[in-house]
Coordinates of C-alpha atoms in Angstrom, one line a residue:
Chain A
M1 CA 127.7 101.6 71.0
A2 CA 125.1 100.6 73.0
G3 CA 123.9 98.2 70.7
K4 CA 127.1 96.4 70.8
L5 CA 127.2 95.3 74.5
Q6 CA 129.1 91.5 74.9
K7 CA 128.4 89.4 77.9
V8 CA 131.0 88.1 79.9
S9 CA 129.4 85.8 82.4
E10 CA 126.0 85.8 83.8
S11 CA 125.8 83.8 87.5
A12 CA 122.5 83.4 89.4
C13 CA 122.9 85.4 92.9
F14 CA 120.3 85.7 95.3
G15 CA 117.6 85.4 93.1
G16 CA 119.0 87.5 90.5
V17 CA 121.7 87.7 88.0
Q18 CA 125.3 89.0 88.3
G19 CA 126.6 90.0 85.2
V20 CA 129.9 90.9 83.4
Y21 CA 130.2 92.6 79.8
T22 CA 131.8 94.5 77.8
F23 CA 131.8 96.9 74.9
A24 CA 133.9 98.8 72.6
S25 CA 133.9 102.1 74.5
D26 CA 133.9 105.8 72.6
T27 CA 134.7 107.5 75.1
C28 CA 137.9 105.8 76.2
A29 CA 139.3 104.5 73.3
C30 CA 139.3 100.3 74.3
D31 CA 137.4 98.2 75.8
M32 CA 135.8 98.4 78.9
T33 CA 134.5 96.0 81.2
F34 CA 131.7 96.6 84.3
G35 CA 129.8 94.4 86.8
L36 CA 126.0 95.1 87.3
Y37 CA 123.8 92.9 89.6
L38 CA 120.0 92.7 88.7
P39 CA 118.0 92.1 92.1
P40 CA 115.0 89.0 91.7
Q41 CA 112.5 92.3 91.2
A42 CA 113.7 93.2 88.2
K43 CA 111.5 89.9 86.6
D44 CA 108.6 92.6 87.1
G45 CA 110.2 95.7 85.7
S46 CA 112.5 98.5 86.0
V47 CA 114.6 98.6 88.8
P48 CA 116.8 101.8 90.8
V49 CA 120.2 101.6 90.3
L50 CA 122.9 101.6 92.9
W51 CA 126.4 103.0 91.2
Y52 CA 129.8 101.4 93.4
L53 CA 132.9 103.3 92.5
S54 CA 136.0 101.2 93.4
G55 CA 139.0 101.8 95.0
L56 CA 142.8 101.9 93.9
T57 CA 144.0 99.2 91.8
C58 CA 140.5 97.4 91.7
T59 CA 138.4 96.0 88.8
H60 CA 134.9 96.2 87.6
E61 CA 135.2 92.7 90.4
N62 CA 136.9 93.4 93.4
A63 CA 133.9 94.9 94.9
M64 CA 131.4 92.4 92.8
V65 CA 133.1 89.6 94.8
K66 CA 134.0 90.3 97.9
A67 CA 131.7 93.5 99.4
G68 CA 129.0 92.0 100.2
A69 CA 126.4 94.2 98.4
Q70 CA 123.6 91.8 96.8
G71 CA 122.1 90.3 99.5
W72 CA 120.4 93.7 100.3
A73 CA 120.3 94.8 97.4
A74 CA 117.9 91.9 96.5
R75 CA 116.0 92.6 100.0
H76 CA 115.5 95.9 97.9
G77 CA 115.2 95.7 94.7
L78 CA 118.2 97.4 93.5
A79 CA 120.8 97.2 91.0
L80 CA 123.5 97.9 91.4
V81 CA 126.9 98.9 88.9
F82 CA 130.3 98.4 89.2
P83 CA 132.3 100.0 86.7
D84 CA 136.2 99.5 86.3
T85 CA 138.6 102.2 88.3
S86 CA 139.6 103.5 84.8
P87 CA 140.8 102.2 81.1
R88 CA 142.5 98.8 79.9
G89 CA 145.1 97.3 78.1
Q90 CA 148.2 97.2 75.4
E91 CA 147.5 100.8 73.6
V92 CA 146.0 102.0 77.6
A93 CA 149.3 104.3 79.2
D94 CA 150.1 103.6 82.7
D95 CA 152.1 103.3 85.4
A96 CA 154.4 100.9 87.1
A97 CA 153.1 102.9 90.5
Y98 CA 149.5 101.6 91.9
D99 CA 148.6 105.2 92.1
L100 CA 148.3 106.8 88.8
G101 CA 147.9 105.1 85.6
Q102 CA 145.3 101.9 85.0
G103 CA 143.7 101.3 88.2
A104 CA 143.8 103.9 89.0
G105 CA 141.3 106.7 87.5
F106 CA 140.4 109.0 89.6
Y107 CA 137.4 109.7 87.9
V108 CA 138.3 112.5 85.9
D109 CA 138.5 113.2 82.3
A110 CA 142.0 114.2 81.6
T111 CA 143.2 116.6 79.8
Q112 CA 147.1 116.1 80.0
D113 CA 149.2 113.7 77.5
P114 CA 149.9 110.8 77.7
W115 CA 146.6 110.4 79.3
A116 CA 144.2 112.4 77.6
A117 CA 143.6 110.0 75.4
H118 CA 142.4 106.9 77.0
Y119 CA 141.7 108.4 80.5
R120 CA 137.9 109.6 81.1
M121 CA 136.8 108.2 83.7
E122 CA 134.3 110.7 84.8
T123 CA 132.8 110.6 81.5
H124 CA 132.5 106.8 81.2
V125 CA 130.7 106.4 84.4
A126 CA 128.5 109.8 84.5
R127 CA 127.3 109.5 80.3
E128 CA 128.3 106.8 78.4
L129 CA 127.9 103.9 81.4
P130 CA 124.6 105.1 81.5
D131 CA 123.3 105.4 78.0
V132 CA 124.1 101.5 77.7
V133 CA 122.9 100.0 80.8
A134 CA 119.8 101.8 80.6
A135 CA 119.5 100.5 77.1
H136 CA 120.1 97.0 77.7
F137 CA 118.6 96.5 81.6
P138 CA 114.8 97.3 83.2
L139 CA 116.7 100.0 84.8
D140 CA 114.8 103.6 86.6
M141 CA 117.6 105.6 85.4
D142 CA 115.8 108.5 86.7
R143 CA 115.7 106.6 90.4
Q144 CA 120.3 106.5 91.1
G145 CA 122.1 106.3 93.6
I146 CA 125.8 106.3 93.8
T147 CA 128.6 105.1 97.1
G148 CA 132.2 103.8 96.4
H149 CA 134.5 103.0 98.4
S150 CA 138.9 104.8 99.0
M151 CA 139.6 106.5 96.2
G152 CA 135.7 105.7 94.7
G153 CA 134.6 107.3 97.9
H154 CA 136.0 110.3 96.3
G155 CA 134.6 109.5 92.3
A156 CA 131.2 109.5 94.0
L157 CA 131.1 112.5 96.3
T158 CA 132.3 114.8 93.3
L159 CA 130.4 113.2 90.1
A160 CA 126.9 113.2 93.2
L161 CA 128.3 117.4 93.3
R162 CA 128.8 118.5 90.2
N163 CA 126.2 116.1 89.2
P164 CA 123.2 118.3 90.7
G165 CA 119.8 116.2 91.4
R166 CA 121.6 112.6 89.7
Y167 CA 121.9 111.0 92.5
R168 CA 119.5 110.8 94.8
S169 CA 121.1 109.2 97.2
V170 CA 124.6 109.6 97.9
S171 CA 127.3 107.6 100.4
A172 CA 131.1 106.3 100.9
F173 CA 133.2 104.2 102.7
A174 CA 136.6 105.4 103.4
P175 CA 136.6 107.9 100.7
I176 CA 140.3 110.4 99.9
T177 CA 137.7 113.2 100.7
A178 CA 140.2 116.1 99.5
P179 CA 142.9 115.1 97.0
G180 CA 143.9 118.0 96.6
R181 CA 145.7 117.9 100.2
V182 CA 146.6 114.5 99.9
A183 CA 149.7 112.8 98.3
W184 CA 148.4 110.3 96.3
G185 CA 145.6 112.7 95.0
Q186 CA 148.1 116.0 94.3
K187 CA 150.2 113.0 92.0
A188 CA 147.2 112.1 89.8
L189 CA 145.2 115.4 89.5
R190 CA 148.9 116.6 88.5
A191 CA 149.7 113.4 86.2
Y192 CA 145.9 113.7 85.1
L193 CA 145.2 117.8 84.9
G194 CA 148.4 119.6 85.2
G195 CA 150.0 121.4 87.5
D196 CA 147.3 124.4 87.8
E197 CA 145.7 124.2 91.1
T198 CA 142.6 125.6 90.5
A199 CA 141.3 122.6 87.5
W200 CA 141.8 120.4 90.4
R201 CA 139.3 121.7 92.6
A202 CA 136.9 120.6 90.8
H203 CA 137.4 117.3 91.3
D204 CA 138.1 117.7 94.8
T205 CA 135.3 116.5 97.0
V206 CA 136.3 119.4 100.1
A207 CA 137.4 122.4 97.2
L208 CA 133.2 121.4 95.5
I209 CA 131.8 122.1 98.5
E210 CA 134.3 125.5 99.8
D211 CA 133.3 126.5 96.5
G212 CA 128.8 126.0 97.0
H213 CA 128.3 123.0 95.1
R214 CA 126.0 121.1 97.5
L215 CA 124.4 117.8 98.4
D216 CA 120.9 117.2 100.4
E217 CA 122.9 114.8 103.0
I218 CA 126.2 112.3 102.8
L219 CA 126.5 108.8 104.7
V220 CA 130.5 108.0 105.4
D221 CA 132.0 105.3 107.3
Q222 CA 135.2 105.0 108.2
G223 CA 137.2 103.5 110.4
T224 CA 139.8 104.4 112.8
A225 CA 141.9 101.7 112.1
D226 CA 142.6 102.9 108.3
Q227 CA 146.5 102.8 106.9
F228 CA 145.5 105.5 104.8
L229 CA 143.5 107.7 107.4
D230 CA 145.6 111.0 107.9
S231 CA 148.1 110.4 105.4
G232 CA 144.6 110.0 102.2
L233 CA 141.6 109.8 103.4
K234 CA 140.8 113.0 106.6
P235 CA 137.3 112.6 106.9
E236 CA 138.2 115.5 109.5
L237 CA 138.2 117.9 106.3
L238 CA 135.5 116.9 104.5
A239 CA 133.2 117.4 108.1
E240 CA 134.7 121.1 108.5
A241 CA 133.4 121.5 104.9
C242 CA 129.9 119.6 105.4
R243 CA 129.3 122.4 108.6
K244 CA 130.0 125.3 107.1
A245 CA 128.3 124.6 104.4
G246 CA 125.4 123.0 105.7
I247 CA 125.5 120.1 104.5
P248 CA 124.1 116.2 106.6
L249 CA 127.2 114.9 107.0
T250 CA 126.3 111.3 108.7
L251 CA 130.3 110.6 109.4
T252 CA 130.4 107.3 111.9
L253 CA 134.1 106.5 113.0
R254 CA 133.8 102.7 112.7
E255 CA 136.7 101.3 115.8
G256 CA 139.4 99.3 114.7
Y257 CA 138.0 98.7 111.2
D258 CA 141.0 99.2 108.6
H259 CA 140.9 99.9 104.9
S260 CA 139.9 96.2 103.2
Y261 CA 137.0 95.2 101.8
F262 CA 136.2 92.9 105.6
F263 CA 135.4 96.5 106.7
V264 CA 133.5 97.6 103.3
A265 CA 131.2 94.2 103.9
T266 CA 130.7 95.0 107.6
F267 CA 128.4 98.3 106.6
M268 CA 127.5 97.4 103.4
E269 CA 124.7 97.2 104.7
A270 CA 123.2 99.9 105.8
H271 CA 124.8 101.6 103.1
V272 CA 122.4 99.6 100.7
A273 CA 119.1 100.8 103.2
W274 CA 120.3 104.3 103.0
A275 CA 120.8 104.2 99.1
A276 CA 117.0 102.2 98.8
G277 CA 115.3 104.8 101.3
R278 CA 115.9 107.3 99.4
L279 CA 115.5 106.1 95.7
K280 CA 112.7 104.2 97.1
A281 CA 110.9 107.1 98.8
Chain B
M1 CA 154.5 73.5 116.7
A2 CA 151.9 74.6 118.2
G3 CA 153.9 78.3 120.2
K4 CA 155.1 79.1 117.2
L5 CA 151.7 80.9 115.3
Q6 CA 153.1 83.9 113.5
K7 CA 149.7 86.3 112.5
V8 CA 150.1 88.1 108.3
S9 CA 147.0 90.1 109.3
E10 CA 143.9 91.3 111.3
S11 CA 140.6 93.2 110.1
A12 CA 138.3 93.8 112.0
C13 CA 134.8 92.8 110.5
F14 CA 131.1 91.7 110.9
G15 CA 132.3 92.9 115.2
G16 CA 134.1 90.4 115.5
V17 CA 138.1 89.8 114.0
Q18 CA 139.2 87.8 110.5
G19 CA 143.2 86.9 110.9
V20 CA 145.8 84.8 108.8
Y21 CA 147.8 82.4 110.6
T22 CA 150.8 80.4 109.3
F23 CA 153.3 78.4 111.1
A24 CA 155.5 75.8 110.0
S25 CA 153.2 72.3 110.3
D26 CA 154.4 69.3 110.7
T27 CA 152.3 66.9 108.7
C28 CA 152.8 68.7 106.4
A29 CA 156.2 69.7 106.3
C30 CA 155.5 73.5 104.9
D31 CA 154.3 76.4 106.5
M32 CA 150.6 76.3 106.5
T33 CA 148.2 79.3 106.0
F34 CA 145.2 79.3 107.4
G35 CA 141.9 81.9 107.9
L36 CA 139.8 82.2 111.5
Y37 CA 136.6 84.7 111.9
L38 CA 135.7 85.3 115.8
P39 CA 132.9 86.6 115.6
P40 CA 131.9 89.4 118.9
Q41 CA 130.8 86.8 121.4
A42 CA 135.0 85.9 121.8
K43 CA 135.7 88.2 124.3
D44 CA 133.0 87.0 127.2
G45 CA 134.0 82.8 126.0
S46 CA 135.0 80.0 123.6
V47 CA 132.5 79.7 120.7
P48 CA 130.9 76.5 118.4
V49 CA 133.2 76.5 115.4
L50 CA 133.0 75.9 112.1
W51 CA 135.2 74.7 109.3
Y52 CA 134.3 76.1 105.3
L53 CA 137.0 73.5 103.3
S54 CA 137.5 75.1 100.5
G55 CA 137.3 73.6 96.2
L56 CA 140.1 72.9 93.5
T57 CA 142.4 76.2 93.0
C58 CA 141.5 77.9 96.4
T59 CA 143.8 79.2 99.4
H60 CA 142.7 79.6 102.7
E61 CA 141.6 82.8 101.3
N62 CA 139.0 82.7 99.0
A63 CA 136.1 81.8 101.1
M64 CA 137.6 84.1 103.3
V65 CA 137.1 87.3 100.9
K66 CA 133.8 85.9 98.6
A67 CA 131.5 83.3 100.5
G68 CA 130.4 86.6 103.5
A69 CA 129.9 83.9 106.1
Q70 CA 131.0 86.5 108.6
G71 CA 128.2 88.2 108.7
W72 CA 125.8 85.2 109.5
A73 CA 128.2 83.5 112.2
A74 CA 129.0 87.0 114.0
R75 CA 125.2 86.8 114.0
H76 CA 124.9 83.6 115.6
G77 CA 128.1 83.1 117.4
L78 CA 130.1 81.1 115.4
A79 CA 133.8 81.4 115.0
L80 CA 134.9 80.0 111.0
V81 CA 138.1 78.5 109.7
F82 CA 139.0 78.3 106.0
P83 CA 142.1 76.2 105.9
D84 CA 143.9 75.9 103.1
T85 CA 143.3 73.0 100.3
S86 CA 147.1 71.4 99.8
P87 CA 150.6 72.0 101.3
R88 CA 152.3 74.7 99.5
G89 CA 155.9 76.0 98.3
Q90 CA 159.1 75.0 95.6
E91 CA 159.5 72.5 97.2
V92 CA 155.9 70.8 97.2
A93 CA 155.3 68.8 94.7
D94 CA 152.9 69.9 92.2
D95 CA 151.3 69.4 88.4
A96 CA 150.8 71.9 86.2
A97 CA 146.7 70.8 86.1
Y98 CA 144.7 72.2 88.2
D99 CA 143.2 69.4 89.9
L100 CA 146.4 68.1 91.0
G101 CA 148.7 68.7 93.1
Q102 CA 149.1 72.3 95.0
G103 CA 145.5 73.8 95.3
A104 CA 144.3 70.2 94.8
G105 CA 144.9 68.2 97.8
F106 CA 141.3 66.7 98.6
Y107 CA 141.3 65.7 102.3
V108 CA 143.6 62.8 102.1
D109 CA 146.8 61.7 103.3
A110 CA 148.9 60.7 100.3
T111 CA 150.5 57.0 100.4
Q112 CA 152.3 57.5 96.6
D113 CA 155.3 59.4 95.6
P114 CA 156.0 62.4 95.3
W115 CA 153.3 63.3 97.1
A116 CA 153.5 61.8 100.3
A117 CA 155.9 63.6 102.2
H118 CA 154.0 66.7 101.9
Y119 CA 150.1 66.0 100.6
R120 CA 148.2 64.8 104.3
M121 CA 146.0 67.3 104.5
E122 CA 143.4 64.9 106.1
T123 CA 145.7 64.6 109.0
H124 CA 146.3 68.3 108.6
V125 CA 141.7 69.6 108.7
A126 CA 140.8 67.2 111.1
R127 CA 144.3 67.0 113.8
E128 CA 147.2 69.1 113.4
L129 CA 144.7 72.6 112.9
P130 CA 142.3 71.5 115.2
D131 CA 145.1 71.9 118.2
V132 CA 147.0 74.8 116.5
V133 CA 143.0 76.8 116.7
A134 CA 141.8 75.5 120.0
A135 CA 146.1 76.3 122.1
H136 CA 145.4 79.7 120.4
F137 CA 142.2 80.9 120.1
P138 CA 138.6 80.6 122.5
L139 CA 137.1 78.2 120.4
D140 CA 134.8 75.6 121.9
M141 CA 136.3 72.3 120.4
D142 CA 133.7 70.1 121.8
R143 CA 131.6 72.3 119.3
Q144 CA 132.8 71.2 115.6
G145 CA 131.0 71.4 113.1
I146 CA 132.3 71.5 108.7
T147 CA 130.3 72.4 105.2
G148 CA 132.9 73.3 102.2
H149 CA 132.4 73.9 98.3
S150 CA 133.0 71.1 95.6
M151 CA 136.3 69.6 96.6
G152 CA 135.4 71.4 100.1
G153 CA 132.6 69.6 100.0
H154 CA 133.8 65.7 99.4
G155 CA 136.5 66.9 102.0
A156 CA 133.5 68.3 104.8
L157 CA 131.4 64.7 104.2
T158 CA 134.3 62.3 104.0
L159 CA 136.4 64.4 107.4
A160 CA 132.2 63.4 108.8
L161 CA 132.3 60.4 108.1
R162 CA 135.5 59.2 108.8
N163 CA 135.1 61.0 112.1
P164 CA 131.9 59.7 113.9
G165 CA 130.8 62.6 116.6
R166 CA 133.2 65.2 115.6
Y167 CA 131.2 67.3 113.5
R168 CA 128.0 68.2 114.9
S169 CA 126.6 69.8 112.0
V170 CA 127.3 69.0 108.6
S171 CA 127.1 70.4 105.4
A172 CA 127.7 71.2 101.2
F173 CA 127.6 73.6 98.5
A174 CA 127.6 71.6 94.7
P175 CA 130.2 69.0 97.3
I176 CA 132.3 66.1 94.9
T177 CA 129.4 63.0 96.4
A178 CA 131.4 60.2 95.1
P179 CA 135.5 61.3 93.7
G180 CA 135.9 57.2 92.8
R181 CA 133.4 57.7 90.1
V182 CA 134.4 60.7 88.2
A183 CA 137.1 62.2 86.4
W184 CA 139.1 64.6 88.7
G185 CA 138.3 62.1 91.6
Q186 CA 139.5 59.5 90.2
K187 CA 143.2 61.4 88.6
A188 CA 144.0 62.8 92.0
L189 CA 142.4 59.7 94.5
R190 CA 144.8 57.4 92.1
A191 CA 148.0 59.4 92.0
Y192 CA 147.7 60.1 96.1
L193 CA 146.5 56.3 97.2
G194 CA 147.9 54.6 94.8
G195 CA 146.1 52.2 91.8
D196 CA 143.6 50.3 93.8
E197 CA 140.6 51.7 93.6
T198 CA 139.4 49.4 97.3
A199 CA 141.6 51.9 99.4
W200 CA 139.5 55.7 97.4
R201 CA 136.6 53.9 98.9
A202 CA 138.0 55.6 102.7
H203 CA 137.6 58.9 101.3
D204 CA 134.5 58.7 98.5
T205 CA 130.8 60.1 100.2
V206 CA 129.2 57.2 98.7
A207 CA 131.6 54.3 99.2
L208 CA 131.9 55.6 102.7
I209 CA 127.9 55.7 103.2
E210 CA 128.1 52.0 100.9
D211 CA 130.2 50.6 103.7
G212 CA 127.9 51.6 106.9
H213 CA 129.5 55.1 107.2
R214 CA 127.0 57.0 109.3
L215 CA 125.8 60.9 109.8
D216 CA 122.7 62.2 111.9
E217 CA 121.9 64.3 108.3
I218 CA 123.3 66.2 105.8
L219 CA 122.8 69.5 104.0
V220 CA 123.4 69.8 100.9
D221 CA 122.3 73.1 98.2
Q222 CA 123.9 72.0 94.0
G223 CA 123.3 74.3 91.9
T224 CA 120.8 73.0 88.6
A225 CA 124.1 75.2 86.2
D226 CA 126.9 74.1 87.5
Q227 CA 129.1 73.1 84.8
F228 CA 130.7 70.4 86.8
L229 CA 127.2 68.7 88.1
D230 CA 126.7 65.5 86.4
S231 CA 131.0 65.5 85.1
G232 CA 132.3 65.8 88.4
L233 CA 129.5 65.9 91.6
K234 CA 126.7 63.7 90.7
P235 CA 124.4 64.6 93.3
E236 CA 122.0 61.9 93.0
L237 CA 124.6 59.3 94.0
L238 CA 124.4 61.2 97.5
A239 CA 121.0 61.2 97.7
E240 CA 120.4 57.0 96.6
A241 CA 123.0 56.7 99.3
C242 CA 121.6 58.1 101.5
R243 CA 118.5 56.7 100.6
K244 CA 119.4 53.4 101.2
A245 CA 121.0 53.8 104.6
G246 CA 118.3 55.6 105.7
I247 CA 121.1 59.3 106.6
P248 CA 118.4 62.1 106.6
L249 CA 119.6 64.5 103.8
T250 CA 118.1 67.5 102.9
L251 CA 119.2 68.0 99.3
T252 CA 118.2 70.9 97.5
L253 CA 118.9 71.7 93.8
R254 CA 118.8 75.1 92.8
E255 CA 117.3 76.4 89.7
G256 CA 120.0 78.1 87.5
Y257 CA 122.4 78.6 90.3
D258 CA 126.3 77.8 88.7
H259 CA 129.5 76.4 90.5
S260 CA 130.6 80.0 91.6
Y261 CA 130.5 82.2 94.9
F262 CA 127.9 83.7 94.1
F263 CA 125.8 80.5 94.7
V264 CA 128.0 79.7 98.1
A265 CA 127.0 83.5 98.8
T266 CA 123.9 82.7 98.1
F267 CA 122.8 80.4 100.6
M268 CA 125.6 80.7 102.7
E269 CA 123.4 82.9 105.6
A270 CA 120.8 79.2 105.3
H271 CA 124.4 76.7 105.7
V272 CA 125.3 79.1 109.0
A273 CA 122.2 79.1 110.5
W274 CA 121.9 75.1 110.2
A275 CA 125.9 74.9 111.4
A276 CA 124.1 77.8 114.7
G277 CA 121.2 75.2 115.6
R278 CA 122.9 72.2 116.0
L279 CA 126.1 73.8 117.8
K280 CA 123.9 75.5 119.5
A281 CA 121.9 73.4 121.3

């Protein structure tokens, strides 16, 4: 697997290289594509890694071209990895809705048909892809951080909570904090994990914290004009869970910002700096 | 015309507002859409304007979401305008090729059928749209600068040369410097302006300079790994024309950079700073 990485493209970018690569994923049983940014510092040795998990409807490409992260990553000497959000292909189960199926993997390993054959995004992002990028690029895998937007914020928080010590920095932009309590999350978790809601709690940030999982600290930014704020994101549930658990949460409500990449780009500098401060310490 | 601007979207962005607007264009005889970024400084009064003209296949949206310009514009207090690259719509003449018709207006007013009815992008960008934005937003139209990428670099340079004194700063990313001497430019100019090549010279940067048009100074960045460097861009012709004419040209060849927005984003900070230095002087 790790030996058959194919280059889709490589472009010079802020002194480093923005690449797109694909490989035959054993985990997802289909070809999987990802973006990887190597900063200029990677020419001189291995660099820390910041994972960026994207939201519903996104591929590996959206954040890579819209989030403006590479300039800050170059400044701090971090690599960036942009995974896809689901398995892809004609043979992969799908749904006409934007919040289920391709583009909507929710960073879980599905146990239910027809999804279980390919939808193993937790293993893909937390196990398979780290092995692949470590084998091919000068990355210091002892210094990994994770962030993400919306469904990808949910992914960043849950993967960090489920893999203690793995990610030295954890942040999110407008994350889905409690998928088990909002419509799009319930729909996806029911489809992928089945009707037993106890199984959902292992993939729900607020429930994971309620059930005793911990992080050292979390950075979250959330726009107050976000169209999904009350219906799908619910930062107040995260704030309450962190308060009860004693997890330091830096949650900033950004007046007037919506759910778009204009919001993400605006606060990217701060999230990359947050990661750099913890990965390079 | 100026009274019927319709808001498509507005998003908070780096302390300002990234808007998208549409209006019934008399010039192009169709609805025309543009992006406009107002920096936070616009809350306190009128701000200088930097026009960004996009390249082949682009709409108003590409640079708006990919070029990373808003953060630097916010820092310097500049507004940004992102026009479309052609008229649009089912009633508008088109061509199956990417370098003619919709998405490929080349910033000229077409004189030939079937293009002349709608393809009046020079008047749209240099006359109509300035009136529209000046009527609706707090912009200091005495302080305008212009830049662009590829076909949009051609547009920035030719509009500046054809409107002496209008644009106080002029720069370009990988511009088409001499459309009359390269295949895609010849194809477009012949279609829009007819077979008499003397008419093309008024829309060809190198020819305009050869024919006596002048600018105070020009900033150009060009990637050395640009796939269109020799076949379509030819910065050496611009350098030679500027040398003979005594126009100060800051042309930097950027080792290993291609024609993508990763190149544009990398050097955007410098181009916005260049504009700010001249617009705010």
